[in-house]
Amino acid sequence: MVADGVGTTIRRADVLIDEGVIAAVGGAGGLGEVGAVGGVDGSPGECQVADLAAGSVICPGFIDAHAHAEGPLLETGVVLGALAQGVTTLVVGQDGESWIGANAATAQYLNAYFAPVNGALSPAGSLTVGEYRTAVSGRLIQNVAVLASQGTIRHNVAGMSPSPLGRQERAAARREVETALADGAVGLSSGLDYLPSRFGMAEEVADIARPLASAGRPYVSHLRSYGAGVGEGLEELAAVGQKAGVRVHASHLWGPPAAIGAAFRAAGDAGVAITCDMYPYRKSSTILAVLLLPPELQADGPERTLAALADPGQRAMLLADEKFTQDYLQNLYLGSVPAEFARFAGRSVATAAGDDGARSAGEWVLDLLLRTRLNVGAHLDRPTLAGEHMDWLVRDERHCAGSDGIYHGQHPHPRGYGAFSRLARYYLAGGAEARWQQLARHLAGNAADVYGLRDRGRVVAGMAADVCVIGPRGIGDRATYGAPRREATGVDLVMVNGSIIWRDGQPVPGAAAGLLVS
C-alpha cells in the first residue's frame, strides 16, 4: 500500500525508483512490465525488487521540520534516532543560534552559551552554509536542510550589543542572509528567548529578512512568548511576515488553542501565511540558564553572567524568585551536564540537590551553573500543556512534525528518538485508511512545502526517492524520560535519494546518499 501524501486514501501500487528518482507509481497492475524490460525507457538492464511484507505501507521519507542535528550530521552523517523513525531529511540552523554561519568570535560565544542545545563547533572557527555543505559532502547518510540564523548573524555584525542595529549593520546582516540563501539556506530562523537573537525587534528582523521574499523562503521563529502569552508571540511573528512580505513559521508552538486560533485568523486576515511545528511531549528542553535566569542577567555574555552568579547580593535576589522554589525545581530535570556531574543527569534539580546533601535546591543549582560555566541542559515540565491542546494542534493542516531533537549529552529529551513514532501512532489511531494520508502530510509533505523542498515529501513520479516503509506491525516509540535513547520500532526500510540506508531495524553500511537539500 502507498500513502503518497497527495490523495485522500492509500492505494495498492508498486513504486519504481531509477537513478535516485521516483520514476513511476504503478496502479493495480503493478510495474511488472517495466521490470521485464529493465529500464523505464525500454533500454536493457535489470530491476532490483524489494518485496515488502503484506500489510506494509510505503510513505514519503519523513522531514523533521525542527532539529538540532547539525553536529551529529557533521560528525557522522546520520542521526540514528531519527533514521529509525523514517526521517530522511532534518532541518537545522534552528532558534537563531546555530554555529553554521558563525564567524570565529560568534562560534566561540555559541560554544559557551548554546552548547547544551547544539553542541560545540570544534575548533571554533568560522563556518558558512557553503562551508558546511563542503564539510558534509559525500559523508551524509540522511539529507540536511539549513536555515540561516538571525541571532548568529546579529552577533557577527554587532556582538552582544542590545541596541537596535544601525543602517550599516542591517545592510551587513542582509548581505549575510543573501549569501546564506545563495549557498542553499532554506530560510531564516530566530530564537527570541535566546541572546543575542532576543535583541532583534520585529522591524529590525523584518528588515534583514527581506531577501527571503524573492527567494520564496520562510521566516521561522522560536517565539518571544508561549503558553499564556502565545498570542503576543504570534502577533510579533505575523508582523515580521507582513513587513518583510514573507511566509512565517512558528517553532514548537504551544499555548491555549483559542489564542492560537485567533492569532492564525488575524495573520490570515493580514495576508500572512503562517504554519507551525510541534512535538508530542509535555516537557520542553533547552539551556538551564535560560529557564532560570532573567534575560538581563545574560545580556552581556557568559562571563558577566558567571560574575553575577558569584555575587552574594545578586544570588539573594535570584533566590527570592519563584523559579528557585522547591516546587519549581522539582519540575526541572537535568539533561546534559559535564562529566563530573553525570550522576545527576535525568534527575530533577530538587532531587539531585537533596541527593547531594544540599540544604537548599536553589543554592545548589546556582552553584551548579557556576561550576559548569552554564554548560547544562534541562527539561521543564509544563503542566499547562494539556492533551486537548496537543490534539487540536496536530490536527491542524498548518502543522508539521518537528522533534526539536537534541542528540548529545547524558540524558537528552526522548522527543528526538520518538516524536515521529508518537505522531504516526496518533494519526493512525482508529485505523481509517485516510489517516495514512494525514500522516504522510504532517510528517513529510507539509514541511517540504514550508521550506520549499519541491522534490521531497511525496511518493509521486518525478520526486526524489526519499521513502520509508512502515511494516505490518505498525510504528512505535520506545524512548522514555528514563531511557531517552531507545530507538523506535516498526520502520522496515528507509531510502534516501534511491539508496537503501535502513533495513530490518539496522542502518545499511556504506550508504552515504544524503545531500544538503534546498
Coordinates of C-alpha atoms in Angstrom, one line a residue:
M1 CA 0.0 0.0 0.0
V2 CA 1.2 3.5 -0.8
A3 CA 0.5 6.7 1.2
D4 CA 1.7 9.2 -1.3
G5 CA 0.7 12.3 0.6
V6 CA -1.5 13.6 -2.2
G7 CA -4.8 11.7 -2.3
T8 CA -7.3 11.1 0.4
T9 CA -6.8 7.3 0.8
I10 CA -4.0 4.9 0.4
R11 CA -3.8 2.5 -2.6
R12 CA -2.2 -0.7 -3.6
A13 CA 0.7 0.1 -6.0
D14 CA 4.3 -0.6 -6.9
V15 CA 6.9 2.1 -6.9
L16 CA 9.7 2.2 -9.4
I17 CA 12.9 4.1 -8.5
D18 CA 15.5 5.0 -11.1
E19 CA 18.7 6.9 -10.6
G20 CA 17.6 8.3 -7.2
V21 CA 14.2 9.5 -8.5
I22 CA 10.7 8.0 -8.3
A23 CA 10.2 7.1 -11.9
A24 CA 6.7 5.7 -11.6
V25 CA 4.0 4.7 -9.2
G26 CA 2.0 1.8 -10.7
G27 CA -1.7 1.1 -10.4
A28 CA -3.4 -2.2 -9.6
G29 CA -1.5 -3.9 -12.4
G30 CA 1.8 -3.0 -10.9
L31 CA 5.0 -2.4 -12.8
G32 CA 5.9 -5.9 -13.9
E33 CA 6.1 -4.9 -17.5
V34 CA 8.8 -2.3 -16.6
G35 CA 10.8 -4.9 -14.7
A36 CA 10.7 -7.2 -17.7
V37 CA 12.5 -4.6 -19.9
G38 CA 14.8 -3.3 -17.2
G39 CA 14.8 0.4 -17.8
V40 CA 12.0 2.9 -17.8
D41 CA 13.0 3.9 -21.3
G42 CA 13.0 0.3 -22.6
S43 CA 16.8 0.1 -22.5
P44 CA 18.5 -3.2 -21.4
G45 CA 19.1 -3.6 -17.8
E46 CA 17.8 -5.1 -14.5
C47 CA 15.4 -4.1 -11.8
Q48 CA 16.2 -4.9 -8.2
V49 CA 13.0 -5.9 -6.5
A50 CA 12.4 -5.1 -2.8
D51 CA 9.5 -7.3 -1.7
L52 CA 7.6 -5.9 1.2
A53 CA 5.7 -7.9 3.8
A54 CA 1.9 -8.0 3.4
G55 CA 0.4 -5.0 5.3
S56 CA 3.4 -2.7 4.8
V57 CA 2.8 0.9 3.8
I58 CA 5.2 3.0 1.6
C59 CA 5.3 6.6 2.8
P60 CA 7.4 9.6 1.8
G61 CA 10.6 9.9 3.8
F62 CA 9.7 11.9 6.9
I63 CA 11.1 15.5 7.2
D64 CA 12.0 16.8 10.7
A65 CA 10.9 20.5 10.5
H66 CA 12.9 21.4 13.6
A67 CA 16.0 19.5 14.7
H68 CA 19.3 20.4 16.5
A69 CA 21.3 17.9 14.4
E70 CA 24.0 19.9 12.7
G71 CA 26.6 18.5 15.0
P72 CA 25.8 14.8 14.5
L73 CA 25.4 15.2 10.8
L74 CA 28.8 16.9 10.6
E75 CA 30.5 14.3 12.7
T76 CA 28.9 11.0 11.4
G77 CA 26.5 12.0 8.6
V78 CA 23.5 10.4 10.4
V79 CA 21.1 10.7 13.3
L80 CA 20.2 7.1 14.1
G81 CA 17.4 8.0 16.5
A82 CA 15.7 9.9 13.7
L83 CA 16.5 7.4 11.0
A84 CA 14.9 4.6 12.9
Q85 CA 11.6 6.6 12.7
G86 CA 11.8 7.0 8.9
V87 CA 13.3 10.6 8.9
T88 CA 15.2 11.2 5.7
T89 CA 15.7 15.0 6.0
L90 CA 16.4 17.2 9.0
V91 CA 16.1 20.9 9.0
V92 CA 18.8 22.5 11.2
G93 CA 20.0 26.0 12.0
Q94 CA 17.1 26.5 14.3
D95 CA 16.3 29.0 17.1
G96 CA 18.5 31.7 15.6
E97 CA 21.7 30.4 17.3
S98 CA 23.4 27.9 15.1
W99 CA 27.2 27.9 14.6
I100 CA 26.5 27.3 10.9
G101 CA 27.0 30.8 9.6
A102 CA 29.1 32.0 12.5
N103 CA 32.3 33.9 12.3
A104 CA 35.1 32.9 14.7
A105 CA 34.0 35.2 17.6
T106 CA 30.4 34.1 17.3
A107 CA 31.3 30.4 17.2
Q108 CA 33.3 31.0 20.4
Y109 CA 30.3 32.7 22.0
L110 CA 27.9 29.9 21.0
N111 CA 30.3 27.2 22.2
A112 CA 30.0 28.8 25.7
Y113 CA 26.3 29.7 25.5
F114 CA 24.3 27.4 23.3
A115 CA 26.4 24.2 23.5
P116 CA 23.7 22.4 25.7
V117 CA 21.4 22.6 22.7
N118 CA 23.6 22.4 19.6
G119 CA 26.9 21.1 20.9
A120 CA 30.1 22.9 20.3
L121 CA 31.9 23.6 17.0
S122 CA 35.4 22.3 17.3
P123 CA 37.6 24.1 16.5
A124 CA 35.6 27.3 17.0
G125 CA 36.4 28.8 13.6
S126 CA 34.1 30.4 11.1
L127 CA 31.7 28.1 9.1
T128 CA 29.4 29.4 6.4
V129 CA 26.5 27.5 5.0
G130 CA 28.6 26.8 1.9
E131 CA 31.5 25.6 4.0
Y132 CA 29.1 23.3 6.0
R133 CA 27.9 21.9 2.6
T134 CA 31.5 21.2 1.7
A135 CA 32.3 19.6 5.1
V136 CA 29.4 17.1 4.9
S137 CA 29.6 16.4 1.2
G138 CA 30.0 12.7 0.4
R139 CA 29.5 11.8 4.1
L140 CA 25.8 12.4 4.7
I141 CA 23.6 9.3 5.1
Q142 CA 20.4 11.5 5.7
N143 CA 19.6 14.8 4.0
V144 CA 20.0 18.1 5.7
A145 CA 18.4 21.4 5.1
V146 CA 19.9 24.5 6.7
L147 CA 18.4 27.7 8.0
A148 CA 20.4 30.9 8.3
S149 CA 20.2 32.1 12.0
Q150 CA 19.3 35.6 12.9
G151 CA 21.0 35.6 16.3
T152 CA 24.2 34.3 14.8
I153 CA 24.2 36.9 12.1
R154 CA 23.4 39.6 14.6
H155 CA 26.4 38.6 16.7
N156 CA 28.6 38.5 13.6
V157 CA 27.8 42.2 12.9
A158 CA 27.2 43.7 16.4
G159 CA 28.4 41.2 19.0
M160 CA 26.3 41.3 22.2
S161 CA 25.1 44.8 21.8
P162 CA 21.4 45.1 22.9
S163 CA 21.0 48.3 20.8
P164 CA 18.9 48.2 17.6
L165 CA 21.1 47.6 14.6
G166 CA 22.1 50.7 12.7
R167 CA 21.6 51.1 8.9
Q168 CA 25.0 49.8 8.0
E169 CA 24.7 46.9 10.4
R170 CA 21.3 46.0 9.0
A171 CA 22.8 46.1 5.5
A172 CA 25.6 43.8 6.5
A173 CA 23.1 41.4 8.1
R174 CA 21.0 41.4 5.0
R175 CA 24.1 40.6 2.9
E176 CA 24.8 37.6 5.2
V177 CA 21.2 36.4 4.7
E178 CA 21.6 36.8 0.9
T179 CA 24.9 34.8 0.9
A180 CA 23.3 32.0 3.0
L181 CA 20.4 31.8 0.6
A182 CA 22.8 31.6 -2.3
D183 CA 24.7 28.8 -0.6
G184 CA 21.5 26.8 -0.2
A185 CA 19.8 28.0 3.1
V186 CA 16.1 27.3 3.1
G187 CA 15.0 30.3 5.3
L188 CA 15.9 32.4 8.3
S189 CA 15.4 31.4 11.9
S190 CA 15.2 33.4 15.2
G191 CA 15.2 32.4 18.8
L192 CA 13.6 35.2 20.8
D193 CA 14.2 33.6 24.1
Y194 CA 17.9 33.5 23.4
L195 CA 20.7 36.1 23.2
P196 CA 21.5 38.0 21.1
S197 CA 18.5 36.9 19.0
R198 CA 16.3 38.4 21.6
F199 CA 17.6 41.9 21.0
G200 CA 16.1 41.9 17.5
M201 CA 12.7 43.6 17.5
A202 CA 10.1 43.0 14.7
E203 CA 11.0 45.9 12.5
E204 CA 14.7 45.0 12.6
V205 CA 14.1 41.3 11.9
A206 CA 11.8 42.1 9.1
D207 CA 14.4 44.4 7.5
I208 CA 17.1 41.7 7.5
A209 CA 14.6 39.1 6.4
R210 CA 13.6 40.9 3.2
P211 CA 15.8 38.7 0.9
L212 CA 13.6 35.7 1.8
A213 CA 10.7 37.2 -0.2
S214 CA 12.4 36.9 -3.6
A215 CA 13.8 33.5 -2.7
G216 CA 10.4 32.2 -1.6
R217 CA 11.7 31.1 1.7
P218 CA 10.1 31.4 5.2
Y219 CA 11.0 33.2 8.4
V220 CA 11.0 30.7 11.2
S221 CA 10.8 31.7 14.9
H222 CA 11.1 30.4 18.4
L223 CA 8.6 33.0 19.6
R224 CA 9.2 35.6 22.3
S225 CA 6.4 34.1 24.3
Y226 CA 4.4 30.8 24.5
G227 CA 1.8 29.4 26.8
A228 CA -0.5 32.2 28.2
G229 CA 1.5 34.8 26.1
V230 CA 1.4 32.9 22.8
G231 CA -1.0 35.4 21.2
E232 CA 1.6 38.2 21.6
G233 CA 4.3 35.9 20.3
L234 CA 2.3 35.0 17.2
E235 CA 1.3 38.6 16.6
E236 CA 5.0 39.6 16.5
L237 CA 5.7 36.7 14.1
A238 CA 2.9 37.9 11.8
A239 CA 4.2 41.5 12.0
V240 CA 7.6 40.3 10.7
G241 CA 5.9 38.4 7.9
Q242 CA 3.7 41.4 6.9
K243 CA 6.6 43.9 6.9
A244 CA 9.0 41.6 5.0
G245 CA 6.4 40.1 2.7
V246 CA 7.3 36.6 3.6
R247 CA 5.7 33.4 4.9
V248 CA 6.2 32.7 8.6
H249 CA 6.5 29.6 10.7
A250 CA 6.2 29.2 14.5
S251 CA 8.7 26.7 16.0
H252 CA 7.5 24.2 18.6
L253 CA 4.2 26.0 19.1
W254 CA 2.2 25.7 22.3
G255 CA -0.4 27.6 24.2
P256 CA -4.2 27.8 24.5
P257 CA -5.9 26.7 21.3
A258 CA -8.3 29.7 21.4
A259 CA -5.4 32.1 21.4
I260 CA -3.5 30.3 18.7
G261 CA -6.6 30.0 16.5
A262 CA -7.3 33.7 16.9
A263 CA -3.8 34.6 16.0
F264 CA -3.8 32.4 13.0
R265 CA -7.0 34.0 11.8
A266 CA -5.6 37.5 12.3
A267 CA -2.5 36.6 10.4
G268 CA -4.6 35.3 7.5
D269 CA -6.7 38.5 7.5
A270 CA -3.4 40.5 7.2
G271 CA -2.4 38.4 4.2
V272 CA 0.4 36.5 6.1
A273 CA 0.7 32.7 5.5
I274 CA 1.5 31.0 8.8
T275 CA 2.5 27.5 9.7
C276 CA 3.9 25.7 12.8
D277 CA 5.6 22.6 14.1
M278 CA 5.3 20.8 17.5
Y279 CA 6.4 17.6 19.1
P280 CA 4.0 15.4 21.2
Y281 CA 5.6 15.8 24.7
R282 CA 4.7 17.9 27.6
K283 CA 8.2 18.6 28.8
S284 CA 10.4 21.1 27.0
S285 CA 14.2 21.0 26.7
T286 CA 16.7 23.9 26.5
I287 CA 19.5 25.6 28.4
L288 CA 19.2 25.5 32.1
A289 CA 20.3 29.1 32.5
V290 CA 17.6 30.3 30.1
L291 CA 15.0 28.6 32.1
L292 CA 16.2 30.0 35.4
L293 CA 17.9 33.4 34.9
P294 CA 16.3 36.6 33.7
P295 CA 17.5 37.8 30.3
E296 CA 19.1 40.9 31.7
L297 CA 21.5 38.8 33.7
Q298 CA 22.7 37.1 30.5
A299 CA 22.7 40.1 28.2
D300 CA 26.4 40.8 28.4
G301 CA 27.6 37.3 27.7
P302 CA 28.6 34.3 29.8
E303 CA 31.4 35.8 31.7
R304 CA 29.2 38.6 33.1
T305 CA 26.5 36.1 33.9
L306 CA 29.0 34.0 35.9
A307 CA 30.3 37.0 37.8
A308 CA 26.7 37.9 38.7
L309 CA 26.0 34.4 40.0
A310 CA 29.1 34.7 42.3
D311 CA 27.8 38.0 43.8
P312 CA 26.0 37.4 47.1
G313 CA 23.6 40.3 46.6
Q314 CA 22.6 39.0 43.1
R315 CA 22.2 35.5 44.4
A316 CA 19.9 36.7 47.1
M317 CA 17.7 38.5 44.6
L318 CA 17.5 35.3 42.4
L319 CA 16.7 33.0 45.3
A320 CA 13.7 35.2 46.2
D321 CA 12.2 34.4 42.7
E322 CA 9.6 31.6 42.4
K323 CA 11.8 29.8 40.0
F324 CA 14.1 28.8 42.8
T325 CA 11.4 27.3 45.0
Q326 CA 11.3 23.6 45.7
D327 CA 8.1 23.2 43.7
Y328 CA 9.5 24.7 40.5
L329 CA 12.9 22.9 40.8
Q330 CA 11.0 19.6 41.3
N331 CA 9.6 20.0 37.8
L332 CA 13.0 20.9 36.3
Y333 CA 15.1 17.9 35.1
L334 CA 18.8 17.9 34.3
G335 CA 19.7 16.7 30.8
S336 CA 23.3 17.3 29.6
V337 CA 25.9 18.1 32.2
P338 CA 29.7 18.0 32.2
A339 CA 31.1 14.5 33.1
E340 CA 31.9 15.2 36.7
F341 CA 28.2 15.8 37.3
A342 CA 26.9 12.9 35.2
R343 CA 25.4 11.2 38.2
F344 CA 22.8 13.9 38.4
A345 CA 21.6 13.6 34.7
G346 CA 18.0 12.6 34.4
R347 CA 17.0 13.7 37.9
S348 CA 15.0 16.8 38.9
V349 CA 17.1 19.7 40.3
A350 CA 15.4 19.3 43.6
T351 CA 16.1 15.6 43.9
A352 CA 19.7 16.0 42.7
A353 CA 20.3 18.7 45.3
G354 CA 18.8 16.5 48.0
D355 CA 20.9 13.5 47.0
D356 CA 24.0 15.8 47.1
G357 CA 23.2 16.8 50.7
A358 CA 22.3 20.4 49.8
R359 CA 20.1 22.2 52.3
S360 CA 18.7 24.5 49.5
A361 CA 18.0 23.3 46.0
G362 CA 18.1 27.0 44.8
E363 CA 21.6 27.5 46.2
W364 CA 22.7 24.1 44.8
V365 CA 21.6 24.9 41.2
L366 CA 23.3 28.3 41.3
D367 CA 26.5 26.6 42.3
L368 CA 26.0 24.0 39.5
L369 CA 25.7 26.8 37.0
L370 CA 28.9 28.4 38.3
R371 CA 30.9 25.1 38.4
T372 CA 29.8 24.1 34.9
R373 CA 30.2 27.6 33.5
L374 CA 26.5 27.4 32.4
N375 CA 27.0 24.3 30.3
V376 CA 23.9 22.5 31.4
G377 CA 20.8 21.5 29.5
A378 CA 17.4 20.8 31.2
H379 CA 13.9 19.6 30.7
L380 CA 10.9 21.6 32.1
D381 CA 7.6 20.0 32.8
R382 CA 4.7 22.2 31.5
P383 CA 1.5 21.2 33.4
T384 CA -0.5 23.8 31.5
L385 CA 0.2 22.0 28.2
A386 CA -2.9 19.8 28.2
G387 CA -3.6 16.8 25.9
E388 CA -6.5 18.5 24.3
H389 CA -4.2 21.4 23.2
M390 CA -1.9 18.9 21.5
D391 CA -4.8 17.1 19.8
W392 CA -6.1 20.3 18.4
L393 CA -2.7 21.5 17.2
V394 CA -1.5 18.3 15.4
R395 CA -4.9 18.0 13.6
D396 CA -4.5 21.5 12.1
E397 CA -3.3 21.3 8.5
R398 CA -0.7 24.0 9.1
H399 CA 1.1 21.7 11.5
C400 CA 4.4 19.9 10.6
A401 CA 6.2 17.3 12.6
G402 CA 9.3 18.7 14.3
S403 CA 11.1 16.8 17.0
D404 CA 13.2 19.7 18.4
G405 CA 15.6 16.8 18.9
I406 CA 18.8 17.3 20.8
Y407 CA 21.2 14.4 20.4
H408 CA 24.1 14.9 22.7
G409 CA 24.6 14.9 26.5
Q410 CA 24.0 12.1 29.0
H411 CA 20.2 12.4 29.2
P412 CA 18.6 14.1 26.1
H413 CA 14.9 14.6 25.8
P414 CA 13.2 11.5 24.3
R415 CA 11.5 13.6 21.6
G416 CA 14.5 13.2 19.3
Y417 CA 14.0 9.4 19.4
G418 CA 10.2 9.2 19.5
A419 CA 8.4 12.3 18.2
F420 CA 7.7 10.9 14.7
S421 CA 6.7 7.5 16.0
R422 CA 4.3 9.0 18.6
L423 CA 2.7 11.3 16.0
A424 CA 2.4 8.4 13.5
R425 CA 0.6 6.4 16.1
Y426 CA -1.7 9.3 16.9
Y427 CA -2.7 9.8 13.2
L428 CA -3.3 6.1 12.7
A429 CA -5.5 5.6 15.8
G430 CA -8.8 4.1 14.7
G431 CA -7.3 2.5 11.6
A432 CA -9.0 4.6 8.9
E433 CA -7.1 4.4 5.6
A434 CA -7.5 8.2 5.1
R435 CA -5.4 8.7 8.2
W436 CA -2.3 7.3 6.4
Q437 CA -2.5 10.3 4.1
Q438 CA -2.8 12.6 7.1
L439 CA 0.3 11.0 8.5
A440 CA 2.2 11.5 5.2
R441 CA 1.2 15.2 5.0
H442 CA 2.1 16.1 8.6
L443 CA 5.3 14.0 8.8
A444 CA 6.6 14.9 5.3
G445 CA 4.6 16.9 2.8
N446 CA 3.8 19.9 5.0
A447 CA 7.4 20.5 5.9
A448 CA 8.5 20.1 2.3
D449 CA 6.0 22.9 1.4
V450 CA 7.1 25.2 4.3
Y451 CA 10.8 25.0 3.3
G452 CA 10.4 24.9 -0.4
L453 CA 11.8 21.4 -0.8
R454 CA 9.8 20.9 -4.0
D455 CA 11.2 17.5 -4.9
R456 CA 10.6 15.9 -1.4
G457 CA 7.8 14.9 0.8
R458 CA 5.5 12.9 -1.5
V459 CA 5.6 9.5 -3.3
V460 CA 5.0 10.8 -6.8
A461 CA 6.7 10.3 -10.1
G462 CA 9.5 12.9 -10.5
M463 CA 10.2 13.3 -6.8
A464 CA 13.5 12.4 -5.2
A465 CA 13.4 8.8 -3.9
D466 CA 13.2 9.5 -0.2
V467 CA 11.0 6.7 1.1
C468 CA 10.2 4.9 4.3
V469 CA 8.2 1.7 4.7
I470 CA 6.2 1.1 7.9
G471 CA 5.9 -2.6 8.5
P472 CA 2.7 -4.5 9.2
R473 CA 3.1 -4.4 12.9
G474 CA 3.0 -0.6 12.9
I475 CA 5.3 2.0 14.3
G476 CA 6.1 2.5 17.9
D477 CA 8.3 4.6 20.2
R478 CA 10.4 3.2 23.0
A479 CA 12.3 6.3 24.2
T480 CA 11.3 7.4 27.7
Y481 CA 12.5 10.1 30.0
G482 CA 14.3 7.4 31.9
A483 CA 15.7 5.8 28.8
P484 CA 15.7 8.5 26.1
R485 CA 17.9 6.9 23.5
R486 CA 15.9 3.8 22.8
E487 CA 15.2 3.6 19.0
A488 CA 11.7 3.4 17.6
T489 CA 10.4 0.2 16.0
G490 CA 8.3 -0.6 13.0
V491 CA 10.1 1.1 10.1
D492 CA 11.3 -1.8 8.0
L493 CA 13.1 0.1 5.2
V494 CA 14.3 3.7 4.5
M495 CA 15.7 5.1 1.3
V496 CA 17.4 8.4 0.7
N497 CA 17.9 9.5 -2.9
G498 CA 17.2 6.0 -4.1
S499 CA 19.7 4.2 -1.8
I500 CA 18.6 1.9 1.0
I501 CA 20.1 3.3 4.2
W502 CA 18.0 1.3 6.8
R503 CA 16.6 -2.2 6.6
D504 CA 15.2 -4.6 9.2
G505 CA 16.0 -2.4 12.2
Q506 CA 19.6 -1.6 11.2
P507 CA 21.5 1.0 9.2
V508 CA 22.9 -0.2 6.0
P509 CA 26.8 0.2 6.0
G510 CA 28.4 2.4 3.4
A511 CA 25.2 4.1 2.2
A512 CA 26.2 7.8 2.1
A513 CA 23.5 9.1 -0.3
G514 CA 22.4 12.2 1.7
L515 CA 22.6 15.7 0.4
L516 CA 22.3 19.3 1.6
V517 CA 18.9 20.0 0.1
S518 CA 17.2 23.3 -0.8

